[in-house]
Amino acid sequence: MNEVTINSISYSIDELEKDCWIQLVNGAVKSSSSFHTPCVATLNNESLSIRTVVLRKAFPLLKELRFHTDIRSNKWIELQKNDSISALFYDASTRVQIRVKGRAILHFNDTITAEAWQKTTLSSRRCYLTEASPSSFSTIATSGLSAEIEQEKFTLAESEMGAKNFGIVSIQVKSMEWLWLNHAGHRRAFFDYENDCFRWMIP
Ligand SMILES: Cc1cc2nc3c(=O)[nH]c(=O)nc-3n(C[C@H](O)[C@H](O)[C@H](O)COP(=O)(O)O)c2cc1C
């Protein structure tokens, strides 16, 4: 069998790869999609770190994924030292897992961040307005924001302070792995973009 049939639709391995990217684009644009919030892993020397992020963009032709973050965060600092990155997506409704591996390009203070920053809502700008860096310890349980900022009592002009902390991580996907859990037999495929080679795998 050189195809996989899902909901009566047969996919060749090339069609499956295209469909994975359609699902990723959908994940980026729809907050209700399970692919909207992948887990992203980075390396801190020998130690692994993993966390949830919001998928903001997926570019099928460029094989690129993007998420936003605070440039003071651990993940940003880790990626500055080691650009190796992996992202994991799982949709429980379709029982599909997608795992990508790649290299991170960090965008800060460039046209990509400027354009994305313009589109961020006041509410999400709050994430970039803490005085203390993310992950710094506190003697009290706090968001790190003043009461005014917490309650969104600030102007658009005041929110611009956050731009200096706003960064975008672009994942240049080097390989992607698809796994479908199916009662009649699981299926798995590997898409190697470095060697331009798509192959089925034993799950
Ligand atoms: C649903 C959800 C979405 C999140 N989205 C982001 C995000 O897009 N960017 C981000 O930096 N942190 C996001 N976070 C917070 C991270 O998971 C993490 O706790 C924080 O960024 C600190 O990670 P770090 O210390 O590894 O840098 C999100 C958390 C949750 C639960």
Coordinates of C-alpha atoms and ligand atoms in Angstrom, one line a residue:
M1 CA 0.0 0.0 0.0
N2 CA 1.6 3.2 -1.1
E3 CA -1.2 5.4 0.2
V4 CA -3.0 6.0 3.4
T5 CA -6.8 6.3 3.6
I6 CA -8.3 8.6 6.2
N7 CA -12.0 9.1 6.3
S8 CA -12.4 7.5 2.8
I9 CA -9.8 9.9 1.3
S10 CA -6.6 8.3 0.0
Y11 CA -3.3 10.2 0.3
S12 CA 0.0 9.5 -1.4
I13 CA 2.9 10.4 0.7
D14 CA 3.3 13.7 -1.2
E15 CA -0.4 14.6 -0.6
L16 CA -0.1 13.6 3.0
E17 CA 2.9 16.0 3.4
K18 CA 0.8 18.8 1.9
D19 CA -2.1 18.0 4.1
C20 CA 0.1 18.2 7.2
W21 CA 1.0 21.8 6.3
I22 CA -2.7 22.6 5.7
Q23 CA -3.3 21.4 9.2
L24 CA -0.5 23.5 10.5
V25 CA -1.7 26.6 8.7
N26 CA -5.2 25.9 10.1
G27 CA -3.5 25.6 13.6
A28 CA -2.0 29.0 13.2
V29 CA -5.2 30.8 12.2
K30 CA -7.8 28.9 14.3
S31 CA -7.5 29.1 18.1
S32 CA -9.9 26.2 18.4
S33 CA -7.5 23.9 16.5
S34 CA -5.5 21.5 18.6
F35 CA -2.5 22.5 16.5
H36 CA -2.8 26.1 17.8
T37 CA -0.7 25.3 20.9
P38 CA 2.3 23.0 20.2
C39 CA 4.9 22.1 22.7
V40 CA 8.4 23.4 21.8
A41 CA 11.6 22.0 23.1
T42 CA 15.0 23.6 23.3
L43 CA 18.4 22.7 24.7
N44 CA 20.1 24.4 27.6
N45 CA 23.6 22.9 27.5
E46 CA 22.8 19.2 28.2
S47 CA 19.4 19.9 29.7
L48 CA 16.1 19.9 27.8
S49 CA 13.4 22.5 28.3
I50 CA 9.9 22.1 26.9
R51 CA 6.9 24.5 27.0
T52 CA 3.6 25.3 25.3
V53 CA 3.5 28.2 22.8
V54 CA 0.9 29.6 20.4
L55 CA 1.5 28.9 16.8
R56 CA 1.3 32.2 15.0
K57 CA 2.3 31.4 11.4
A58 CA 2.9 28.4 9.2
F59 CA 4.5 28.8 5.7
P60 CA 4.1 25.5 3.7
L61 CA 6.5 26.5 0.9
L62 CA 9.2 27.9 3.1
K63 CA 8.7 25.1 5.7
E64 CA 8.6 27.6 8.4
L65 CA 6.7 28.0 11.7
R66 CA 6.6 31.0 13.9
F67 CA 5.7 31.9 17.5
H68 CA 6.0 35.0 19.6
T69 CA 8.0 35.4 22.8
D70 CA 9.7 37.7 25.2
I71 CA 13.3 38.1 24.3
R72 CA 14.1 38.0 28.1
S73 CA 12.7 34.5 28.4
N74 CA 14.8 31.4 29.0
K75 CA 13.8 29.9 25.6
W76 CA 15.2 32.9 23.8
I77 CA 18.5 32.8 25.7
E78 CA 18.7 29.1 25.1
L79 CA 18.1 29.5 21.4
Q80 CA 20.7 32.2 21.1
K81 CA 23.2 29.6 22.4
N82 CA 21.9 26.6 20.5
D83 CA 19.4 27.0 17.6
S84 CA 18.2 23.4 17.7
I85 CA 14.5 23.2 18.2
S86 CA 11.6 20.7 18.1
A87 CA 7.9 21.3 18.1
L88 CA 5.2 18.7 18.9
F89 CA 1.5 18.9 17.9
Y90 CA -1.3 16.4 18.8
D91 CA -4.9 16.5 17.7
A92 CA -6.9 14.1 20.0
S93 CA -10.0 14.3 17.7
T94 CA -8.1 12.9 14.7
R95 CA -5.4 11.1 16.7
V96 CA -2.7 12.7 14.6
Q97 CA 0.7 13.7 16.0
I98 CA 3.1 15.9 14.1
R99 CA 6.6 16.3 15.3
V100 CA 9.0 18.8 13.7
K101 CA 12.7 19.3 14.1
G102 CA 14.6 22.3 12.9
R103 CA 16.8 25.4 13.5
A104 CA 15.5 28.6 15.0
I105 CA 16.0 32.0 13.5
L106 CA 15.4 34.8 16.1
H107 CA 13.7 37.9 14.9
F108 CA 14.0 41.1 17.0
N109 CA 13.7 44.7 16.0
D110 CA 13.2 43.9 12.3
T111 CA 10.4 44.3 9.8
I112 CA 8.9 40.9 10.7
T113 CA 8.6 41.8 14.4
A114 CA 7.4 45.3 13.6
E115 CA 4.6 44.0 11.4
A116 CA 3.6 41.4 13.9
W117 CA 3.8 43.8 16.9
Q118 CA 1.4 46.2 15.0
K119 CA -1.2 43.4 14.9
T120 CA -1.0 42.4 18.5
T121 CA -3.9 43.3 20.7
L122 CA -3.6 45.4 23.8
S123 CA -4.4 42.4 25.9
S124 CA -1.5 40.3 24.4
R125 CA 0.9 43.3 24.7
R126 CA 0.6 42.9 28.5
C127 CA 2.8 39.8 28.2
Y128 CA 5.7 42.0 27.2
L129 CA 5.1 44.7 29.8
T130 CA 6.5 43.1 33.0
E131 CA 9.2 45.1 34.6
A132 CA 11.0 42.0 35.8
S133 CA 12.1 39.4 33.2
P134 CA 9.9 36.3 32.7
S135 CA 11.2 33.4 35.0
S136 CA 12.6 35.8 37.6
F137 CA 11.6 34.8 41.2
S138 CA 9.2 36.9 43.3
T139 CA 8.4 37.1 47.0
I140 CA 4.7 37.4 46.1
A141 CA 2.3 35.6 43.8
T142 CA 2.0 38.1 40.9
S143 CA 1.7 38.6 37.2
G144 CA 4.6 41.0 37.4
L145 CA 2.3 43.8 36.0
S146 CA 1.0 46.8 37.8
A147 CA -2.7 46.8 38.7
E148 CA -3.5 49.2 35.8
I149 CA -1.7 47.2 33.2
E150 CA -3.2 44.0 34.6
Q151 CA -6.7 45.5 34.1
E152 CA -5.8 46.8 30.6
K153 CA -6.0 50.4 31.8
F154 CA -3.3 51.7 29.5
T155 CA -3.2 53.4 26.2
L156 CA -1.9 52.1 22.9
A157 CA 1.0 54.5 23.2
E158 CA 1.9 53.1 26.7
S159 CA 1.7 49.6 25.3
E160 CA 4.5 50.4 22.9
M161 CA 6.9 49.9 25.8
G162 CA 6.5 46.2 25.3
A163 CA 8.0 46.3 21.8
K164 CA 11.5 46.3 23.2
N165 CA 10.8 42.8 24.7
F166 CA 9.0 41.3 21.7
G167 CA 10.6 38.6 19.6
I168 CA 9.6 36.1 17.1
V169 CA 11.0 32.6 16.9
S170 CA 11.0 31.3 13.3
I171 CA 11.4 27.5 13.1
Q172 CA 13.1 26.5 9.9
V173 CA 11.7 22.9 9.6
K174 CA 14.4 20.4 8.6
S175 CA 12.2 17.3 9.1
M176 CA 8.6 16.5 10.0
E177 CA 7.1 13.3 11.2
W178 CA 3.5 12.4 11.0
L179 CA 1.8 9.7 13.2
W180 CA -1.8 8.5 12.9
L181 CA -3.2 6.3 15.6
N182 CA -5.8 4.1 14.0
H183 CA -7.6 1.0 15.3
A184 CA -7.0 -0.9 12.0
G185 CA -3.3 -0.2 12.2
H186 CA -1.3 2.9 12.9
R187 CA 0.5 4.8 10.2
R188 CA 3.7 6.9 10.2
A189 CA 5.6 9.0 7.7
F190 CA 8.8 11.0 7.7
F191 CA 9.4 14.1 5.6
D192 CA 13.1 14.9 5.3
Y193 CA 13.5 18.4 3.8
E194 CA 17.3 18.4 3.9
N195 CA 17.5 15.4 1.7
D196 CA 14.2 16.0 -0.1
C197 CA 13.0 12.5 0.8
F198 CA 9.6 11.4 2.0
R199 CA 9.2 7.9 3.4
W200 CA 6.7 5.7 5.2
M201 CA 7.8 4.3 8.6
I202 CA 6.8 1.5 10.9
P203 CA 4.8 3.3 13.7
Ligands
LIG1 C1 -1.7 27.7 26.2 C2 -0.3 28.4 26.4 C3 0.2 29.2 25.4 C4 1.4 29.8 25.6 N1 1.9 30.6 24.6 C5 3.2 31.1 24.7 C6 3.8 31.8 23.6 O1 3.2 31.9 22.5 N2 5.0 32.3 23.8 C7 5.7 32.2 25.0 O2 6.8 32.7 25.1 N3 5.1 31.6 26.0 C8 3.9 31.0 25.9 N4 3.4 30.3 26.9 C9 4.1 30.2 28.2 C10 5.2 29.2 28.1 O3 4.6 27.9 28.0 C11 6.2 29.2 29.2 O4 5.6 28.9 30.4 C12 6.9 30.6 29.3 O5 7.1 31.2 28.0 C13 8.3 30.4 29.9 O6 9.1 29.5 29.2 P1 10.7 29.5 29.2 O7 11.1 29.8 30.6 O8 11.0 28.2 28.8 O9 11.1 30.6 28.3 C14 2.1 29.7 26.8 C15 1.6 28.9 27.8 C16 0.4 28.2 27.6 C17 -0.2 27.4 28.7

